[in-house]
Amino acid sequence: MYENTTELLNQIALGEDSILELKSVEFSGDKVIGPHKHGMADELAAMANTVSGIIVLGIDDKSREVRGIPPEKLDIVESWLRSICNDAIDPPLDCVIRKLVVPDQRGEEKALLRIDVPRSLFVHKSPNGYFRRIGSSKREMKPDVLARLFQQRSQVRLIRFDEQTVPGTSIADLNPKLWSRFKTVLSSKDDQAFLEKMKLIAKDEAGATRITVGGLLMASDSPESFMSSAFIQAVCYRGQERNAAYQLDAKDIVGPLDVQIRDACKFVERNMRVFAIKAPNRIETPQFSMNAVFEAVANAVAHRDYSIYGSKIRLHLFSDRLELFSPGTIPNTMTIESISERQSARNELISSLLARCPMNVNAVGSQRNFIMDKRGEGVPIIITESEQLSGKRPEYRLLDDAELMLTIFAAEPPQQGDSPEVAWNEGASPALVSDR
């Protein structure tokens, strides 16, 4: 959009419209006093709530005269803008800020700041409320309009969230090796047609081809580059307390979702303890069933609510339990009591793509050939295998109707008198435990 200076200046000469906002900048010393910080936040949020657009600073919006910004104060204005995007808008707004040099009406070069604001996946609130852009001005949204916008950008819209397009993306952000694994002998030979049919790409409201949320999460090397919370935060603590002072291991697990599932399971396998008994043959028992852990992580990744900004999956490992937090409440009409008997997919596209990914975790006892299935066996496996191992039934809890928490209790070591030899192995998987 207006990628060269001539196009941009021609549009500025025509004046503001739905996708172009012009502002002059005023200073008091090194402080920006115009436009007002809150007003600027309202303009940015209104554009993000409505359509991808551009705000140009250094232009008088009435006369369309190029006034410019003193070059030595460009960094001050840029910092001012970033603080507005991060601190005055909820959720924070990601935009692209660029410095430009253009000729004014007398041919003298002047510096400007261009802010590219993508249409957001989220609904943004600014200091004076919720705004949208109508023509060249912003308008506060009435309750019914706001409700419709929230519905459009939530899980209950006809087009599911994982099928929505991600602003600022293009086909070039997909890795062909990742999406080609979903092809079959019946798939279209035309790559773009295949990607569209699989809903890995789609047209946005402006007609541009973008990656969908599901396509980004399954066929991009770095989904977190566009969706900052699309990762798993894994932490292992010494003892039973969540305390940074007792942290043994930590990792932010990123990449395509199937890779996240694999690496999260490896994190648990690496950090859990395994006890061994000679009675008379060696018998090894891990703290957790890796089959249950795999099912729990796969469910969390497949069914979390990706529309909740800033919320990530958290996997916390303690000496007596594993806690897994997944953003979002239980989908549809499911309840905590019925979760083991019913099945419901929040993200149909993601679930269907994971069902095409070969099993990539050595989950002892698993009969899976692919990461996901449609039989709804995941929760029963988590409950049954974990309870058999630890003697305690795993617990599901809803936290403030915004997060689903699963607690899997660890198996306890036998008492020393129970066997001629009992040995704990710290921080290794059963396959790595050597005879003593």
JSON list of C-alpha atoms in Angstrom, two decimals, residues 21 32 70 126 172 216 258 342:
[
{"chain": "A", "resi": 21, "resn": "GLU", "atom": "CA", "xyz": [-4.75, 9.55, 8.49]},
{"chain": "A", "resi": 32, "resn": "VAL", "atom": "CA", "xyz": [5.56, 15.64, 22.06]},
{"chain": "A", "resi": 70, "resn": "PRO", "atom": "CA", "xyz": [12.97, 17.74, 12.89]},
{"chain": "A", "resi": 126, "resn": "SER", "atom": "CA", "xyz": [-7.98, 2.85, 23.70]},
{"chain": "A", "resi": 172, "resn": "ALA", "atom": "CA", "xyz": [6.43, -16.55, 1.46]},
{"chain": "A", "resi": 216, "resn": "LEU", "atom": "CA", "xyz": [0.70, -20.10, 10.38]},
{"chain": "A", "resi": 258, "resn": "ASP", "atom": "CA", "xyz": [3.58, -30.68, 16.10]},
{"chain": "A", "resi": 342, "resn": "ARG", "atom": "CA", "xyz": [-17.64, -35.85, 25.33]}
]
